[in-house]
Every structure is written in C-alpha cells, then in structure tokens.
Short mmCIF file of C-alpha atoms in Angstrom, two decimals:
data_model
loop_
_atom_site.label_atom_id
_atom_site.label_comp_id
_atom_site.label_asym_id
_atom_site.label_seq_id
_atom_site.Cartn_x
_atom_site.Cartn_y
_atom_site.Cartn_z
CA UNK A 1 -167.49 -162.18 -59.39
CA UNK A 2 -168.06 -159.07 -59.10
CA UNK A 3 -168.01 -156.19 -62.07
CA UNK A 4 -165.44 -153.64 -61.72
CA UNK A 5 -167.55 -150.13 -61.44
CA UNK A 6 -166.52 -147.94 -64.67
CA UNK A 7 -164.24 -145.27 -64.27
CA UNK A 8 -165.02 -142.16 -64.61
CA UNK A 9 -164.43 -140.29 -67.77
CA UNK A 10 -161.54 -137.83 -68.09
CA UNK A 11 -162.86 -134.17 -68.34
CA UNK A 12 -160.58 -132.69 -71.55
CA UNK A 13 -160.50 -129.02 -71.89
CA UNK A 14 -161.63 -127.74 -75.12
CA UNK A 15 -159.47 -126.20 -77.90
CA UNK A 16 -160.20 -122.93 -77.33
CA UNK A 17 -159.31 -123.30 -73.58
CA UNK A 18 -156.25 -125.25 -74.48
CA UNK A 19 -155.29 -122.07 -77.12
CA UNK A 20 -156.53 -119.24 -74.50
CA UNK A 21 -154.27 -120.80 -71.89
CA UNK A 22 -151.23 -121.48 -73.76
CA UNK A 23 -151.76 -117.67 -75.16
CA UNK A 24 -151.62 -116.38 -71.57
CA UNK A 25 -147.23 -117.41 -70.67
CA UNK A 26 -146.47 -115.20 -73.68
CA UNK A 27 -148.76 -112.74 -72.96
CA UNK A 28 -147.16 -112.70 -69.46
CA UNK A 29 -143.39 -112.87 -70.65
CA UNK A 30 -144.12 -110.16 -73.20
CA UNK A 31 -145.38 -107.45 -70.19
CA UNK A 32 -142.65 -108.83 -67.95
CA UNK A 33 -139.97 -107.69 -70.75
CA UNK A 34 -141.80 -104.15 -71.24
CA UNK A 35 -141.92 -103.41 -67.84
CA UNK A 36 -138.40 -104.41 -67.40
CA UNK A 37 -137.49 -102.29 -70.32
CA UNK A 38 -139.66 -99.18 -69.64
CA UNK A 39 -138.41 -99.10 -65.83
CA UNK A 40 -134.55 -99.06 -67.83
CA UNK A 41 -135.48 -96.02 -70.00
CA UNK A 42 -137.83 -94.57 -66.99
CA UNK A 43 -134.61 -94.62 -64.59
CA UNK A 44 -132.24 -93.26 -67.35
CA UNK A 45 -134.62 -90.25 -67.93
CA UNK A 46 -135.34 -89.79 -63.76
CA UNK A 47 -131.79 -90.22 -63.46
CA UNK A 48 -130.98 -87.34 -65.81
CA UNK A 49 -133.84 -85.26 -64.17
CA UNK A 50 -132.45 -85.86 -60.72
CA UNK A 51 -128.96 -85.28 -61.34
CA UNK A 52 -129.86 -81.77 -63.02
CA UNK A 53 -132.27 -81.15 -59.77
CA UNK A 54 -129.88 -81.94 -57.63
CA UNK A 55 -127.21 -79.85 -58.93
CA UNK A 56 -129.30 -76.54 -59.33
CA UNK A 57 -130.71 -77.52 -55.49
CA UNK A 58 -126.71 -77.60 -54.79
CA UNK A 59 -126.04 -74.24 -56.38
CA UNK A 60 -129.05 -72.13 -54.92
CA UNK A 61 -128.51 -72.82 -51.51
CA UNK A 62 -124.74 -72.09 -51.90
CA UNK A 63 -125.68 -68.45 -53.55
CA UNK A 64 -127.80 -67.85 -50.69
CA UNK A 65 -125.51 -68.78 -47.99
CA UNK A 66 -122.78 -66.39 -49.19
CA UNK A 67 -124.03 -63.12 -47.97
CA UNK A 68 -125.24 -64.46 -44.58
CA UNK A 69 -121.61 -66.55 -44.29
CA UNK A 70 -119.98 -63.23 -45.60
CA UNK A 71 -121.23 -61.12 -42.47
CA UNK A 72 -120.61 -63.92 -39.89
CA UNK A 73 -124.82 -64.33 -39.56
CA UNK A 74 -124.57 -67.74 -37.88
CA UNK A 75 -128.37 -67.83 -37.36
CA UNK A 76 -129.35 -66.62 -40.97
CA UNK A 77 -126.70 -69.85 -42.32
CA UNK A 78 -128.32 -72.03 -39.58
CA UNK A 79 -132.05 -71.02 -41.00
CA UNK A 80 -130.77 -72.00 -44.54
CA UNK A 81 -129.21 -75.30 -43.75
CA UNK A 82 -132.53 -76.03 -41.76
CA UNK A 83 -134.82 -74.89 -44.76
CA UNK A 84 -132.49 -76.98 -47.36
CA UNK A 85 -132.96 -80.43 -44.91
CA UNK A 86 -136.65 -80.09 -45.42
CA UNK A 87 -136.78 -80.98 -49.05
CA UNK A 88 -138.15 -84.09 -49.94
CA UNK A 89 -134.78 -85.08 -51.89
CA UNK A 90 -132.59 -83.93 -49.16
CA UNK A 91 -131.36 -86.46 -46.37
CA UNK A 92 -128.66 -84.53 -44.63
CA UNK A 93 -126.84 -81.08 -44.59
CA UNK A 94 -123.34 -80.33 -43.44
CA UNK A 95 -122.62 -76.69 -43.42
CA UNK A 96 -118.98 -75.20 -42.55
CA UNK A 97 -118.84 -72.04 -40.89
CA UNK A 98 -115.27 -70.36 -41.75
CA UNK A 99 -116.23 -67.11 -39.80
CA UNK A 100 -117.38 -69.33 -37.20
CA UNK A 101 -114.88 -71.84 -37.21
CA UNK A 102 -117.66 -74.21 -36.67
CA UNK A 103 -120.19 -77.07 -38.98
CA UNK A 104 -123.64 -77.32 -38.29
CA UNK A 105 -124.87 -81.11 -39.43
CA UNK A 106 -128.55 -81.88 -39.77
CA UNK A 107 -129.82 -85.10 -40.61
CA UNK A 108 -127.85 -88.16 -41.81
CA UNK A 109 -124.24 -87.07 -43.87
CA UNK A 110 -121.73 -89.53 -45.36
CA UNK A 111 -117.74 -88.16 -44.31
CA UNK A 112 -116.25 -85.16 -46.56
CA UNK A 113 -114.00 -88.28 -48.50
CA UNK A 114 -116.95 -90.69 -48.84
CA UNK A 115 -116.81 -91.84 -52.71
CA UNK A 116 -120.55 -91.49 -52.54
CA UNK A 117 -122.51 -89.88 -55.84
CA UNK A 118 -125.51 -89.28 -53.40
CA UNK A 119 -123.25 -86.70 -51.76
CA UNK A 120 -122.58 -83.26 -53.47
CA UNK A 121 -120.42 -80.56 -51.90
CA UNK A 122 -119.62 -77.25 -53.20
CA UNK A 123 -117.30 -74.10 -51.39
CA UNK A 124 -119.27 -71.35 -50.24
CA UNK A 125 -117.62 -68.11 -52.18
CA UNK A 126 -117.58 -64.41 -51.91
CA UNK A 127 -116.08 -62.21 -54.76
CA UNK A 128 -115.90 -58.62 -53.98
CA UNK A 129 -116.13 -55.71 -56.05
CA UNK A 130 -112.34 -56.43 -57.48
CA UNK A 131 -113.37 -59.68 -58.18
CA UNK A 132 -111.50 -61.48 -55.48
CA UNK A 133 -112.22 -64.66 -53.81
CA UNK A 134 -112.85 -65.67 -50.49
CA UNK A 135 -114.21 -68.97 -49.28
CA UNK A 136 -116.74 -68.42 -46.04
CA UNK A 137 -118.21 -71.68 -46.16
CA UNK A 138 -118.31 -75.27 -47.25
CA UNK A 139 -121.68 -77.02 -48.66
CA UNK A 140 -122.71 -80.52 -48.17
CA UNK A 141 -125.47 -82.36 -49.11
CA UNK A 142 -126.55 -86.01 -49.09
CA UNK A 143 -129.59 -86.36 -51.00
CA UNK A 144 -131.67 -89.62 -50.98
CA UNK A 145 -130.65 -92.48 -53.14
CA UNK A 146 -131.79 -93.35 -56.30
CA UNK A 147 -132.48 -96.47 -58.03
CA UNK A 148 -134.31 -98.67 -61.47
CA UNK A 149 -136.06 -100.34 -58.43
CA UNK A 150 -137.91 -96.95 -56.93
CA UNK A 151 -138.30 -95.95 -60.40
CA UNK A 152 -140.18 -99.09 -61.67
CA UNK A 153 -142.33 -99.24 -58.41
CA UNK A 154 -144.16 -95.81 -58.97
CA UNK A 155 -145.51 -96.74 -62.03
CA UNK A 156 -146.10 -100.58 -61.20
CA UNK A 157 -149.42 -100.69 -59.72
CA UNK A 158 -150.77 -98.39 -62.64
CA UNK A 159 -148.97 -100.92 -65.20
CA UNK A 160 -150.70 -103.80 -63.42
CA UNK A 161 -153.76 -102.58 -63.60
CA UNK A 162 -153.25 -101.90 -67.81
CA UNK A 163 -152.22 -104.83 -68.24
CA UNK A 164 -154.50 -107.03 -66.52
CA UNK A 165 -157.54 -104.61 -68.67
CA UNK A 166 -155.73 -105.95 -71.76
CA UNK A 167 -154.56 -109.40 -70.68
CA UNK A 168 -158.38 -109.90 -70.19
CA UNK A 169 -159.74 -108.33 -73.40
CA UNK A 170 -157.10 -110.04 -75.59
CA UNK A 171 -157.90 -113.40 -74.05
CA UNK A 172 -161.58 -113.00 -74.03
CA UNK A 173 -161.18 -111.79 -77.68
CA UNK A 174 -159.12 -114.73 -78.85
CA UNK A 175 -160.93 -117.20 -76.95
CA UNK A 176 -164.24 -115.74 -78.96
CA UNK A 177 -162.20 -115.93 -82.18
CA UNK A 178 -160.59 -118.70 -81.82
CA UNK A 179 -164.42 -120.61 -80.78
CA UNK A 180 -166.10 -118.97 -83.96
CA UNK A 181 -163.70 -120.16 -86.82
CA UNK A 182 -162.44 -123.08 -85.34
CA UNK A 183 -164.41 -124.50 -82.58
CA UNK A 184 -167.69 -124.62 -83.96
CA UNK A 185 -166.76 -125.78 -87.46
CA UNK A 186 -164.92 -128.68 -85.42
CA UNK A 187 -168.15 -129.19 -83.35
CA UNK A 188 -170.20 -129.36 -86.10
CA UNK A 189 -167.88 -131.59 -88.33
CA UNK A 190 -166.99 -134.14 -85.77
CA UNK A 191 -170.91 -134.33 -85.20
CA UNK A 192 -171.55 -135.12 -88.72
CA UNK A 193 -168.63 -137.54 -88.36
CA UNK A 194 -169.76 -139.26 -85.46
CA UNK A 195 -173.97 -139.32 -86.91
CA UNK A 196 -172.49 -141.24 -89.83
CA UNK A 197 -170.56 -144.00 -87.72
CA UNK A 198 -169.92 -147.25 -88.56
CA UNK A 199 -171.61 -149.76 -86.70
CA UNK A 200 -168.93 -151.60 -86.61
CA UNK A 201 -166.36 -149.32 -84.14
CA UNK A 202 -162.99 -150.78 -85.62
CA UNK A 203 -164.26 -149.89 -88.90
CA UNK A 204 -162.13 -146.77 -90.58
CA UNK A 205 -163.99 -143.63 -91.34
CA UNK A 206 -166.18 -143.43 -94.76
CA UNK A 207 -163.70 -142.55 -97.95
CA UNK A 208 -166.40 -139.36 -98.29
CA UNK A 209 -165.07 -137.93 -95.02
CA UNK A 210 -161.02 -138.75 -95.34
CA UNK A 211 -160.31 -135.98 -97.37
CA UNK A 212 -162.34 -133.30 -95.06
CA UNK A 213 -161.05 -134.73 -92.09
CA UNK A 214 -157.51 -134.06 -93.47
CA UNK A 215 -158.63 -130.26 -94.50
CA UNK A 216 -159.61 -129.44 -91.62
CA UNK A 217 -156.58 -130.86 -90.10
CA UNK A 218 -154.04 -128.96 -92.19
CA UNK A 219 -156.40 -125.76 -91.95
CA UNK A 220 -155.88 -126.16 -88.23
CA UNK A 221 -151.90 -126.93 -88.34
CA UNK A 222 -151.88 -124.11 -90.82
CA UNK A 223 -153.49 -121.72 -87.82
CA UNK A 224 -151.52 -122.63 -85.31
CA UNK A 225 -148.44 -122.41 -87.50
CA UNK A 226 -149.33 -119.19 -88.24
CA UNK A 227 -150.15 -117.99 -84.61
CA UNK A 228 -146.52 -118.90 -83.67
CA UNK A 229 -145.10 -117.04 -86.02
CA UNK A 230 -147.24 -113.85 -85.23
CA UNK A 231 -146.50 -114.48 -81.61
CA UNK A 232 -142.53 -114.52 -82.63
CA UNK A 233 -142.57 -111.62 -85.29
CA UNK A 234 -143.00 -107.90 -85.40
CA UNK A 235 -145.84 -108.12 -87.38
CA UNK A 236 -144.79 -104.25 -89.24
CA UNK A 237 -141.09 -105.61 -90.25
CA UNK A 238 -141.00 -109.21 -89.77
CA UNK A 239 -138.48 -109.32 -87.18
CA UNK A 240 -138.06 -111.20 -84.63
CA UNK A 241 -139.69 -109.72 -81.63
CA UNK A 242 -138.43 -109.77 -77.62
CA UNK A 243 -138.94 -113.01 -77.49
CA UNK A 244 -137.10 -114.59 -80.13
CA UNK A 245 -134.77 -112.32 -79.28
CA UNK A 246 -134.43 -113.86 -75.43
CA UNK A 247 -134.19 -117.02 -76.87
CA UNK A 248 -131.55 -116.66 -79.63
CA UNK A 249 -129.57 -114.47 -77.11
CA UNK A 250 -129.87 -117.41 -74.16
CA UNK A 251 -128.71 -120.01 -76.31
CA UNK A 252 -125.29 -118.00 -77.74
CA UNK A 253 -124.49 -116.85 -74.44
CA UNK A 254 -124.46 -120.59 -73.35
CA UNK A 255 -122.79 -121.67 -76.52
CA UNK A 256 -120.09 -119.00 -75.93
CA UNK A 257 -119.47 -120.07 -72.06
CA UNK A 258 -119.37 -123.76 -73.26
CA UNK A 259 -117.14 -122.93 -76.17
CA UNK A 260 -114.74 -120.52 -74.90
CA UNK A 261 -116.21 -117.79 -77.59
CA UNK A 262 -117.69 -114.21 -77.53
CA UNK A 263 -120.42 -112.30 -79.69
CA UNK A 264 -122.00 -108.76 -79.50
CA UNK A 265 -125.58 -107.42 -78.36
CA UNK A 266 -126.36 -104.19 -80.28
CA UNK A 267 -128.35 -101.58 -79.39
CA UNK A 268 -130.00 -99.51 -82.12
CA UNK A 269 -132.22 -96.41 -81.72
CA UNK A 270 -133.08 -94.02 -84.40
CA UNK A 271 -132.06 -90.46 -84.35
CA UNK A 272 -134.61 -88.10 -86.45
CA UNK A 273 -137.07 -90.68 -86.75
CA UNK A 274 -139.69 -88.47 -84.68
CA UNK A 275 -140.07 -85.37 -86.98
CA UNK A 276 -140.71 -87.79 -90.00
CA UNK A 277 -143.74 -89.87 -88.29
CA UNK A 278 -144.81 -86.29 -87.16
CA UNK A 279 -144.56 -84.62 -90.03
CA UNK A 280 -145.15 -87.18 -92.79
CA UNK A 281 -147.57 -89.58 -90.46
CA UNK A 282 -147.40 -92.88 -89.73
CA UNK A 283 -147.40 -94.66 -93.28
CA UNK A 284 -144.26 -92.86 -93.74
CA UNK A 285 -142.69 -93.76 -90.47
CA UNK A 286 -143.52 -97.38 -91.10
CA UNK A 287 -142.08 -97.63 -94.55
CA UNK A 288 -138.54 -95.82 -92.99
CA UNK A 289 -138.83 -98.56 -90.25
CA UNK A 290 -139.33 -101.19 -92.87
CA UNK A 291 -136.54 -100.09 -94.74
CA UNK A 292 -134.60 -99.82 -91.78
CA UNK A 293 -135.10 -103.49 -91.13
CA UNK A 294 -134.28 -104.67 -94.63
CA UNK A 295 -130.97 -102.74 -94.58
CA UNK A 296 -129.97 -104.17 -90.96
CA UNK A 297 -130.35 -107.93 -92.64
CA UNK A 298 -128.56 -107.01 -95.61
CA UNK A 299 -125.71 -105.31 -93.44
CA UNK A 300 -125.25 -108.39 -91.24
CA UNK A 301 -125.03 -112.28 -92.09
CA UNK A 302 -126.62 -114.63 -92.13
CA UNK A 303 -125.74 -116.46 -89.52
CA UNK A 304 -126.72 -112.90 -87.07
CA UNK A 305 -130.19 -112.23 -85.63
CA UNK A 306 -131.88 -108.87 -86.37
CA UNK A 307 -135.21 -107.96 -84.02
CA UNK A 308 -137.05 -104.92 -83.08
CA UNK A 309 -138.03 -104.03 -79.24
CA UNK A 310 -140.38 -101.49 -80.23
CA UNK A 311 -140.67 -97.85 -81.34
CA UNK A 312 -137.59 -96.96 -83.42
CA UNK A 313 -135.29 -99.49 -81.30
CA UNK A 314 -133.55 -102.92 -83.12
CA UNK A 315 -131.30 -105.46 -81.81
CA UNK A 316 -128.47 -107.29 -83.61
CA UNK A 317 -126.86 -110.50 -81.85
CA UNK A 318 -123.79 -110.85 -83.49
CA UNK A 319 -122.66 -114.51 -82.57
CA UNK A 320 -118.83 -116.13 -83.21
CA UNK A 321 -115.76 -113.82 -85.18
CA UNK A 322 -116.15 -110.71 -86.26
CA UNK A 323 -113.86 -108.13 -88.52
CA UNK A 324 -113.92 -106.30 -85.66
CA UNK A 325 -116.96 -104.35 -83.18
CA UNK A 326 -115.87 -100.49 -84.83
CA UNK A 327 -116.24 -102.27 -88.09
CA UNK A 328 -119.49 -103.82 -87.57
CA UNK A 329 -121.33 -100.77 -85.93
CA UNK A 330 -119.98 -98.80 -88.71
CA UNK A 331 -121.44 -101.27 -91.10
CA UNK A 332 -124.48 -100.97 -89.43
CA UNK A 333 -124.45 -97.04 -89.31
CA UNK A 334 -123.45 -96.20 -92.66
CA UNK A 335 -126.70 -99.13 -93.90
CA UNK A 336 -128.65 -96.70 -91.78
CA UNK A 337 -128.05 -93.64 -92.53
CA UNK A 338 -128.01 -94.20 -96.16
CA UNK A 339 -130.94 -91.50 -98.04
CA UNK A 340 -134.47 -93.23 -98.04
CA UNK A 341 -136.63 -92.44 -101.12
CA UNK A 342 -140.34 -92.21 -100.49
CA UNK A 343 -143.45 -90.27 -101.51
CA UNK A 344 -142.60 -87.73 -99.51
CA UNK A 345 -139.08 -87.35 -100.70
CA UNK A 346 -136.22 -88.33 -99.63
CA UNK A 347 -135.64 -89.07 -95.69
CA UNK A 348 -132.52 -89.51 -93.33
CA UNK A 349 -132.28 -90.94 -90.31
CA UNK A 350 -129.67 -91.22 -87.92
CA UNK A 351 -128.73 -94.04 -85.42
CA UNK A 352 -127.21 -94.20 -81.63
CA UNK A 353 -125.50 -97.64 -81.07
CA UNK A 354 -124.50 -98.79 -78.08
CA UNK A 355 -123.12 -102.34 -77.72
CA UNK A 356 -122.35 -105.26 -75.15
CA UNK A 357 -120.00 -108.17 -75.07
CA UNK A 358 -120.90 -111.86 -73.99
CA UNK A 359 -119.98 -113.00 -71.69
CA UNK A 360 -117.65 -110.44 -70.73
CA UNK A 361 -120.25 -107.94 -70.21
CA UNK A 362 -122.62 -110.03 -68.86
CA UNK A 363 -124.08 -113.67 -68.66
CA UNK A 364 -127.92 -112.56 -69.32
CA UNK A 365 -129.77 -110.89 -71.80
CA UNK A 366 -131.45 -108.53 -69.20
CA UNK A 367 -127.51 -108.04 -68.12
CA UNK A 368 -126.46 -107.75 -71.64
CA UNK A 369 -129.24 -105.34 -72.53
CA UNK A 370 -128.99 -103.17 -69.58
CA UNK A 371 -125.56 -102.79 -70.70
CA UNK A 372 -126.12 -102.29 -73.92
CA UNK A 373 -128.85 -99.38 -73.23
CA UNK A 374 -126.32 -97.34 -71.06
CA UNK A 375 -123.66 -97.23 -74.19
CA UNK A 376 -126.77 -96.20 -76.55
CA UNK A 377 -127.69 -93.63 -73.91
CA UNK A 378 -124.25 -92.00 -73.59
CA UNK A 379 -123.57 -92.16 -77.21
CA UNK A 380 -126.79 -90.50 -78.07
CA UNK A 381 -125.94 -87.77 -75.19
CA UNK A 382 -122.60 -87.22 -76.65
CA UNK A 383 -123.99 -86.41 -80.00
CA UNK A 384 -126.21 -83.72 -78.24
CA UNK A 385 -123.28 -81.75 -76.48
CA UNK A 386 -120.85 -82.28 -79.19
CA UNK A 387 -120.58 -78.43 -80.95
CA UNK A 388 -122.38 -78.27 -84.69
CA UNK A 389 -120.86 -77.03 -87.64
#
C-alpha cells in the first residue's frame, strides 16, 4: 500500500501583514469620505465663484452693447456678441436687435422660457440725459454647466497621487511599528517556547511559561483594542470620527424605514473659530474644540451620537422623538455659544447649523449629509448679508 505523499504546508501571513492589510479598507474608506466631502465644499465655493462670474460677465457685455444698440451699429453689436461666445464659460449668445428688428444667435442657446439656471438674460437699456429709459436690446447667455462631478475631477488626480504618498508611508510605518513591538517579541517568545518543548507533543506547556503566554496575549488584545478605538475616534476630542459616524447613521436610517420613524442629521460648523487658532494658536483652538465637544454631549442624550468631520465641523444624529428640530438646534446653539474661559481669556464662538431629516430627506448618509451641508451653507450666508447693529 502505498503512503499518501504529505501535503503541503499552508503558507500563513504574518501578523504584521495580517494588521498592515486590515489597516489598508479604513485607510481607503477614510480618503473616499474626504474626497467626497472636499468635492461638496469645493463645488459650494466654485459654485459661489461662478455664479458671481457669471453675473458680472452678464452685466459687462450688456453696458457695452448699449451705445452700439443705441446708434443702430449692427456690426459693432455683432463684434460684441462674437467676442462674448469666445469665453471659455460661454456656450451660446442670443442678442436682440430692437433697432434692427432682428437676433443674432451664436453657438448653442436654450428658448427665452427655458427654466434653465445655465441661462442668464438681461434687457439691453439706454437712459438719456433726463434719465429715461429705452430698451435697444435683449441679452442672452447660456454659459456651460456646472457640476460636484467637474469640480471633484480637477483636483482628483492630484488627490490620488497624495494619497497614495501617504497610504504608502502610513502602511510602511505601521507595518515597521507594528514588527518592532510586537512581532519580534512574539518571534522571540514563541522560540523560547518552542526550544523548551515537551517531548511528549500532547503534553501542556511548562507552568513557568502559562503566565507569559497569557501577558503577552492580553498585551496583544490590549493593542488591538486600542487600535480600534483610535481608528474610530478623533483622537483631539474623543468623538466618533466619519466612520462611526457612517455606521451609526446606516443603521438608524434602516431602523427608521423598518419602523416607520424619523431622526435628524446635524450639521455644525463654527463661526469665529478662525481668528482664535490665529490669534491665540493652536493649543487654544484645541481646548475651544474640546470644549465644544463636551458641551455638544451634555446638550444631547444619551441615546444621540456626537462626531467630528474635521476642522471646526461636528455631527449630531438625533435618532427617535424629539421636543421638536427648532428646539434641539437651539439647544445645541445656545451650548455653543455659551463664553469659554481659557488662558487667554474668555472666547466666543458662533455656530451655523444646518439639518436633514431621515428618511424624508434622504435614505443615505452621503444623501443626508449633502443635504445637510446646503442648509449649513445658506444659513451661514444668511448671517453674512443680514444688516449688523
């Protein structure tokens, strides 16, 4: 009879590659989140730029069609219209001629009734020296659309390439840290282990090794205990970070579609907080975001989750009933803006909220957050138009 041939043994990757490559999915979700969240601000900030670009482009080019229009100089209007459909923004012009009685059209224009915000249209008007108006003209433009998508692809090849630098170093780093404290002591402990072996195999480990065994066990459960929670946690204010915060926000979104209930996603960004990091420094600024965080637990229960994106920006989910959203916010606010005593005196910072409602508002937390960011955003911008006292 023949003797089967022995297997081959099973290659098993080593601790440190086991730790490097479960580090990488978080590393991965974590860019994937600030990307998605920088394009968000990036197109809010473009859009504003645009919009303002647009409308001075709009205003311009009807100033300097009046005069021309005025004296029935076809060919000077034509010349303008032609200049104004070169611009890089600029996919069509439609220019009415009232002397004329006739539109000159170049390039691609959606119809004078077209609900479209890509199209702006203005009347071409003359005062004269009395001060009264005559309309020689009508303006339209269709500019090129804009969207998060253009937005986040300029900058994506030049994120890419950051992040793959620091994906690499903070592997290669934690694969070298990771080998020096634990590896090797392993190594070198399971040698010892296995030079003082039984010669019998079924025979349990000597007593003098049971309770260093179990050390270094703990030590190691300890570690990776420890890892999770740094991996979870805004290390400056113990919060939960994005992705505790994708988690927590996935499961009540499913337990309020299941369940037939609601919550709120909050949006929180500081107002003032710049000028204090800038001109206190940064020990300052971290012990007004610290404080910050404290006061957001205190203000909410127990039962809602508290993190912080990044910067001066926090997120409350507030799951099941509520007093009401106006009461909560202002709950939030006034915890906020309440005086902060430090070394360097005593500090105030404001807050823009902006909020979202699951699932009403959306069945996502991207959805949710996108959401949210647009009410921050306009309440922010209506606190910089509205008149001070």
């Amino acid at each position: 009879m023949t003797a089967a041939a022995p297997s081959a043994p099973v290659r098993r990757r080593t601790l440190h590659a086991q730790f490097v490559r479960r580090l990488l999915w978080p590393l991965v979700t974590a860019f994937v989140l600030a990307a998605s969240v920088t394009a968000l601000v990036g197109y809010h900030a473009e859009k504003s730029e645009q919009d303002t670009q647009r409308a001075q482009t709009l205003a311009i080019f009807a100033r300097s069609l009046v005069k021309p229009l005025w004296d029935c100089d076809g060919a000077t209007a034509q010349g303008i219209a032609d200049t104004l459909a070169q611009l890089p923004i600029v996919r069509g012009v439609r220019l009415q001629d009232v002397c004329a009685d006739t539109a000159v059209e170049t390039g691609s224009v959606a119809a004078p009734d077209t609900a479209d915000p890509d199209l702006l249209q203005t009347p071409v008007v003359h005062r004269d020296e009395q001060g009264r108006a005559f309309t020689v003209g009508h303006l339209a433009i269709q500019f090129h659309p804009f969207s998060v998508a253009s937005t986040a692809s300029q900058g994506l090849l030049q994120q890419l390439a950051i992040f793959g630098a620091m994906l690499a170093v903070v592997l290669a780093g934690a694969a070298l840290v990771f080998r020096s404290i634990i590896g090797r002591p392993l190594a070198r402990f399971r040698e010892a282990i296995l030079a003082h072996r039984p010669v019998h195999e079924d025979a349990p480990a000597p007593a003098r090794f049971a309770d260093e065994l179990t050390d270094v066990t703990h030590a190691y459960d300890e570690l990776v205990r420890e890892l999770r929670r740094l991996a979870r946690h805004d290390p400056l204010t113990d919060l939960g970070n994005r992705v505790v915060l994708e988690e927590h926000l996935a499961s009540a979104i499913e337990r309020a579609v299941t369940h037939g209930g609601h919550g709120y996603v909050l949006l929180l960004d500081l107002d003032g907080f710049k000028p204090i990091n800038d001109t206190h420094g940064h020990a300052v600024g971290d012990f007004v975001l610290q404080t910050v965080a404290r006061r957001l637990r205190a203000a909410t229960r127990g039962t809602d989750m508290v993190a912080r994106l990044g910067g001066d920006e926090f997120v409350i989910v507030a799951e099941g009933p509520q007093p009401g959203l106006s009461d909560l916010m202002a709950r939030v606010a006034r915890a906020v803006e309440e005086p902060i005593a430090s070394g360097a005196g005593l500090l105030r910072v404001g807050t823009s909220i902006g909020a979202a409602r699951f699932p009403d508002d959306g069945r996502t937390s991207l959805a949710l957050l996108m959401h949210a960011d647009e009410a921050m955003y306009a309440a922010k911008q209506g606190k910089r138009r509205a008149p001070k006292a």
